[in-house]
PDB file of C-alpha atoms in Angstrom:
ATOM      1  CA  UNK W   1     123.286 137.492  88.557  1.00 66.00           C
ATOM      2  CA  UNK W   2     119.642 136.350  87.357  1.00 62.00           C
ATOM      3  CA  UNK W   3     117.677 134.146  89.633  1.00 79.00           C
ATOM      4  CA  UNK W   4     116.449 130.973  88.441  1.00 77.00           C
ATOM      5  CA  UNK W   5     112.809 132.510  88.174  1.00 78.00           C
ATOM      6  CA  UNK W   6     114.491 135.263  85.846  1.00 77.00           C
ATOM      7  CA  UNK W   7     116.319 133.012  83.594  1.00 76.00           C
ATOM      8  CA  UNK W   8     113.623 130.712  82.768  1.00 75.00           C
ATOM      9  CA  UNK W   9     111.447 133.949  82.163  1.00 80.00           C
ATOM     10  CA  UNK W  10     114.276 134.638  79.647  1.00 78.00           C
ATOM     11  CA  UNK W  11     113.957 131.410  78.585  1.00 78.00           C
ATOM     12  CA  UNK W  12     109.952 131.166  77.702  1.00 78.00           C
ATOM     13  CA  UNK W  13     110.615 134.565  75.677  1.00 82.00           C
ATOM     14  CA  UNK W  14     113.241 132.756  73.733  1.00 81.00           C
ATOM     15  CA  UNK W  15     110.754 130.059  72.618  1.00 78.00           C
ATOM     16  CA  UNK W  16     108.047 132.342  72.649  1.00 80.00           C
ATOM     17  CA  UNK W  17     110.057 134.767  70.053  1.00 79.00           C
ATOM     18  CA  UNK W  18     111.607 131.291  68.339  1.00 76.00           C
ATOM     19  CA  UNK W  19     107.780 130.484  67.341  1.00 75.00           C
ATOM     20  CA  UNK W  20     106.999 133.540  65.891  1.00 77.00           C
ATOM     21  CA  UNK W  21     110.096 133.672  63.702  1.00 74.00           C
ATOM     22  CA  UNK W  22     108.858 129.724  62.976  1.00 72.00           C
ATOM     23  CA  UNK W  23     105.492 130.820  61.463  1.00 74.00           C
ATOM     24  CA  UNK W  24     107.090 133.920  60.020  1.00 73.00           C
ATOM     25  CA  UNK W  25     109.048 131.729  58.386  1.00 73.00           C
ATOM     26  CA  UNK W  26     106.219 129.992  56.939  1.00 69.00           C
ATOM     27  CA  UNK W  27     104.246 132.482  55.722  1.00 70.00           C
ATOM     28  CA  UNK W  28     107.082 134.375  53.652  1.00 70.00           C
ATOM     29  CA  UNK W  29     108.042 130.881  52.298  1.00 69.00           C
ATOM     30  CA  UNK W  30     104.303 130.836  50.900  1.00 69.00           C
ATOM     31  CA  UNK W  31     104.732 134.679  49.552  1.00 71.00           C
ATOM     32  CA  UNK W  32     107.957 132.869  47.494  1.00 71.00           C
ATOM     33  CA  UNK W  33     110.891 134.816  49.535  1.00 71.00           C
ATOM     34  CA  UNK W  34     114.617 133.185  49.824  1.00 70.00           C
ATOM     35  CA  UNK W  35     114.713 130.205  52.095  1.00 68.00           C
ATOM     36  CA  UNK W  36     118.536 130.588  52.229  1.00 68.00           C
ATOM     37  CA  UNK W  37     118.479 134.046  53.916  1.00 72.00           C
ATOM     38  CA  UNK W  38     114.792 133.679  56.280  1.00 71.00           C
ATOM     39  CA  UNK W  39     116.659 130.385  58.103  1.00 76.00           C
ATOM     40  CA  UNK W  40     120.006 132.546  59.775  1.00 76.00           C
ATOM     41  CA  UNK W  41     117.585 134.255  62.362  1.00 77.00           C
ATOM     42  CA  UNK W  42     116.096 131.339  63.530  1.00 79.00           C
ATOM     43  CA  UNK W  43     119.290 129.144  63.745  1.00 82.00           C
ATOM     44  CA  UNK W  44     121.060 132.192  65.765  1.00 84.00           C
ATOM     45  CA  UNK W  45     118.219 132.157  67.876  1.00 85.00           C
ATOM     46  CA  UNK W  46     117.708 128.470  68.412  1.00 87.00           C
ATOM     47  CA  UNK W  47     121.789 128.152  68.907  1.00 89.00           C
ATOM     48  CA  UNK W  48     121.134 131.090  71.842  1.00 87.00           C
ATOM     49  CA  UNK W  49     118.358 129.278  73.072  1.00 87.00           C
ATOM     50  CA  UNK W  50     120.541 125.720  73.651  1.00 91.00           C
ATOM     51  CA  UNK W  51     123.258 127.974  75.026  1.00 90.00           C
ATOM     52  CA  UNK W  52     126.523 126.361  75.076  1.00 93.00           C
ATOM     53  CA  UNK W  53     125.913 122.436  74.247  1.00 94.00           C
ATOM     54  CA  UNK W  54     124.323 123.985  71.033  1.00 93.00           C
ATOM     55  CA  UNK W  55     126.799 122.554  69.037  1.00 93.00           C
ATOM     56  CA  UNK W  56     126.845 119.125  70.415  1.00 96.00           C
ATOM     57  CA  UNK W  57     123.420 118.218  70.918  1.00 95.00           C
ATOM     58  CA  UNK W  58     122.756 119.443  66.929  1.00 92.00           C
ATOM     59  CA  UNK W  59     124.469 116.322  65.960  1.00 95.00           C
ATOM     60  CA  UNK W  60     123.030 113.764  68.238  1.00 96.00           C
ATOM     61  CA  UNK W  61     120.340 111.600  67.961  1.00 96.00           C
ATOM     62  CA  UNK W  62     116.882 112.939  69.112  1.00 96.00           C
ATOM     63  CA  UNK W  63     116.483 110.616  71.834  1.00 96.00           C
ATOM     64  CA  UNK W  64     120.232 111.797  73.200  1.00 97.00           C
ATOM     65  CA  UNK W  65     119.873 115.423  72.273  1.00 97.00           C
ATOM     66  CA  UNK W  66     116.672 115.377  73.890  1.00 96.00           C
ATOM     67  CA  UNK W  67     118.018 113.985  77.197  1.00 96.00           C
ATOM     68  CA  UNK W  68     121.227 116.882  77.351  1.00 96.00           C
ATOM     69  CA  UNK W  69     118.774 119.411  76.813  1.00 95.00           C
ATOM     70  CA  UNK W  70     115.919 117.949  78.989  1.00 93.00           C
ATOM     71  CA  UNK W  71     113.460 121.036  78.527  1.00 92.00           C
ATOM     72  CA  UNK W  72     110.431 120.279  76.694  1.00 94.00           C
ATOM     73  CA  UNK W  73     109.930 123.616  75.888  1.00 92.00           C
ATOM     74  CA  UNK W  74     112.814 123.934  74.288  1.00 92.00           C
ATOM     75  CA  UNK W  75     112.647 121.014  72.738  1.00 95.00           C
ATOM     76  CA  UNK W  76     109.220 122.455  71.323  1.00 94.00           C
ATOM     77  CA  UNK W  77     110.774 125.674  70.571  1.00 91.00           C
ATOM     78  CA  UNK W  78     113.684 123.396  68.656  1.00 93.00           C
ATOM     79  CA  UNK W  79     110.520 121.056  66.870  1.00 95.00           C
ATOM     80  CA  UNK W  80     109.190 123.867  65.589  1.00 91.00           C
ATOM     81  CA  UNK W  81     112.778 125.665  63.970  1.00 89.00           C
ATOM     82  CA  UNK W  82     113.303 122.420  62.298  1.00 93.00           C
ATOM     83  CA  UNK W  83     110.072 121.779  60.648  1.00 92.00           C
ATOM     84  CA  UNK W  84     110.262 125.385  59.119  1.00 88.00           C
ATOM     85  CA  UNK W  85     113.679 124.194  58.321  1.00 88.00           C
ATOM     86  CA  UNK W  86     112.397 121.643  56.286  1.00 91.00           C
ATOM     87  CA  UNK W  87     109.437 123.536  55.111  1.00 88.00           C
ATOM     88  CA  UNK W  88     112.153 126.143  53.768  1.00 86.00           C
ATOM     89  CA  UNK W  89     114.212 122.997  52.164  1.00 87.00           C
ATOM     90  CA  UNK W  90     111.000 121.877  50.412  1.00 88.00           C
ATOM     91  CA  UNK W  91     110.221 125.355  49.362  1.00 84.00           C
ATOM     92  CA  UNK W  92     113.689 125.648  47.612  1.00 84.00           C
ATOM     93  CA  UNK W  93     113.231 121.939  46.064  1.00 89.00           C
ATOM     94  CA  UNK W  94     115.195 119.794  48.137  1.00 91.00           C
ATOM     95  CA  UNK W  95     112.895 116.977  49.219  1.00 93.00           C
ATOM     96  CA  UNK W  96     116.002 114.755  50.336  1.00 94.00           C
ATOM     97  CA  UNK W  97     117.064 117.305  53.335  1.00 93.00           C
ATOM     98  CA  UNK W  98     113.322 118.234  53.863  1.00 93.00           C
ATOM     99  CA  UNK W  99     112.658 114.726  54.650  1.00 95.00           C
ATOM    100  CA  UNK W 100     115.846 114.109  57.261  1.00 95.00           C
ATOM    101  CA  UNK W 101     114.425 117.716  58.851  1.00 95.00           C
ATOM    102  CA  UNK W 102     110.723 116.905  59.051  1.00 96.00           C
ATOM    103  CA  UNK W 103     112.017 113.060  60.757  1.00 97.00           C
ATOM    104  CA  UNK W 104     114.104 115.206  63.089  1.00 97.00           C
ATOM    105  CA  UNK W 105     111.216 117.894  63.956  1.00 96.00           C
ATOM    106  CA  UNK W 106     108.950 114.864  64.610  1.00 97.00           C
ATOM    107  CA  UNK W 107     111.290 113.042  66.806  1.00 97.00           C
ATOM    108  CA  UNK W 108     111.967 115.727  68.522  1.00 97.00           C
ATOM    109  CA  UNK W 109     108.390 116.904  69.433  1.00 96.00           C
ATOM    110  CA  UNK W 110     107.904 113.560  70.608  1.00 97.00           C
ATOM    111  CA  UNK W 111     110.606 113.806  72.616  1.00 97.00           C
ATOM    112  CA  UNK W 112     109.095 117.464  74.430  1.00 96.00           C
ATOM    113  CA  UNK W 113     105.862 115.295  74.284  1.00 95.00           C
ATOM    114  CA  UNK W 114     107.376 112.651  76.312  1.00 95.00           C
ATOM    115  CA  UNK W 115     108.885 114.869  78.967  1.00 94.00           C
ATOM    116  CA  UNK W 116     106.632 117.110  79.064  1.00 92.00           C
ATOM    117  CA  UNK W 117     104.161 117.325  82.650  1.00 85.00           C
ATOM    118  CA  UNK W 118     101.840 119.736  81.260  1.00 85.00           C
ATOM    119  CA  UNK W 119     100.286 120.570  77.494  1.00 86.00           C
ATOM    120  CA  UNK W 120     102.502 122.025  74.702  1.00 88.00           C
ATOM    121  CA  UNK W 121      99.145 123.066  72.661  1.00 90.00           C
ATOM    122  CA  UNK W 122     101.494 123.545  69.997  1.00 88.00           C
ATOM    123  CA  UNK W 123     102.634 119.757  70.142  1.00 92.00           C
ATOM    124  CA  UNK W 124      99.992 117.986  69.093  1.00 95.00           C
ATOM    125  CA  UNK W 125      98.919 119.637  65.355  1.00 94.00           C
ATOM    126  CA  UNK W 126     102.808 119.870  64.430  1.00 94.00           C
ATOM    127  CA  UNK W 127     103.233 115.805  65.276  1.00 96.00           C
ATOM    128  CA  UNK W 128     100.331 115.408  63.378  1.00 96.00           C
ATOM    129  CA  UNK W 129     101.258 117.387  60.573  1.00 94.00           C
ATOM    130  CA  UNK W 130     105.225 116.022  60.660  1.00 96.00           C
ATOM    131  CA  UNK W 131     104.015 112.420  60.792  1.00 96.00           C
ATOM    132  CA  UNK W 132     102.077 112.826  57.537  1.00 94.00           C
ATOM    133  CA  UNK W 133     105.284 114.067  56.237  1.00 92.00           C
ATOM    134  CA  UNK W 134     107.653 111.755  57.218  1.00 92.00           C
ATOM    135  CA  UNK W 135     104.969 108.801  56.471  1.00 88.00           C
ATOM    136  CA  UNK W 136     104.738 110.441  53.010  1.00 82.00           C
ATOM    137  CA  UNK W 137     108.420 109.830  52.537  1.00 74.00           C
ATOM    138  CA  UNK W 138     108.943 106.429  54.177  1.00 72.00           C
ATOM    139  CA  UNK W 139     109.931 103.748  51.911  1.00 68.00           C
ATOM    140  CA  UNK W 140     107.495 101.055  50.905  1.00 62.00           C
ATOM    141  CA  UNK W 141     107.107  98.019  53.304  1.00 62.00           C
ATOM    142  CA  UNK W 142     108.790  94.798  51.103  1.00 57.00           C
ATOM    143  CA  UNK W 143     110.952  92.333  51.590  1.00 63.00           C
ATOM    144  CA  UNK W 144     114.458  92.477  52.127  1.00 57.00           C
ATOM    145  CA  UNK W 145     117.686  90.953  50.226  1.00 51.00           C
TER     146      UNK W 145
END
């Protein structure tokens, strides 16, 4: 049986290796490699990671997800998987599902923002770089009806 000490050590190397596959991910999307086939590592990983309410919190809101998991390191960790996500889904040409993933990264590194008692370093430039994003993509201010 692993102490508590020992599983969050298991933990941190989760995220820690989670990160890595992250900006792997990014830099064979930039040398042109298939976005279908670089994404099943880090989804196994991030499902591992989440444990067994993987499945649930996946189709929640942010702000709920963000509450079952209640780790902002994980929630990091899980920031960071989607925005490669929709990095991948923009590589491939599918600016509809790149959008919904770079809204969903950004909520949820807000979300390990918010909760989190100490600095992420990673937070802050990924926000920054998922808000232009999702700004990019928001619909015009205008009237309605």
């Amino acid at each position: 049986m692993l102490t508590s000490s020992e599983k969050r050590d298991s933990i941190l190397r989760m995220i820690a290796q989670l990160r890595q596959m992250a900006e792997g991910l990014s830099g064979k999307l930039r040398g042109g490699e298939d976005p279908t086939e670089l994404l099943a590592d880090p989804r196994a990983s991030l499902d591992a990671l989440l444990g067994p309410i993987a499945g649930v919190v996946q189709r929640l809101d942010s702000a709920s997800a963000a509450q079952m998991v209640n780790d902002p390191d994980v929630l990091a960790a899980w920031a960071e998987v989607t925005a490669a996500e929709a990095d991948a889904h923009r590589a491939a040409g599918d600016s509809a599902a790149a959008a919904a993933l770079a809204r969903r990264a950004l909520e949820l590194a807000v979300e390990a923002h918010r909760r989190s008692s100490s600095d992420i370093p990673e937070l802050p430039p990924l926000i920054a770089r998922l808000r232009t994003q999702v700004d990019a993509h928001a619909p015009p201010p205008g009237p309605i009806g």
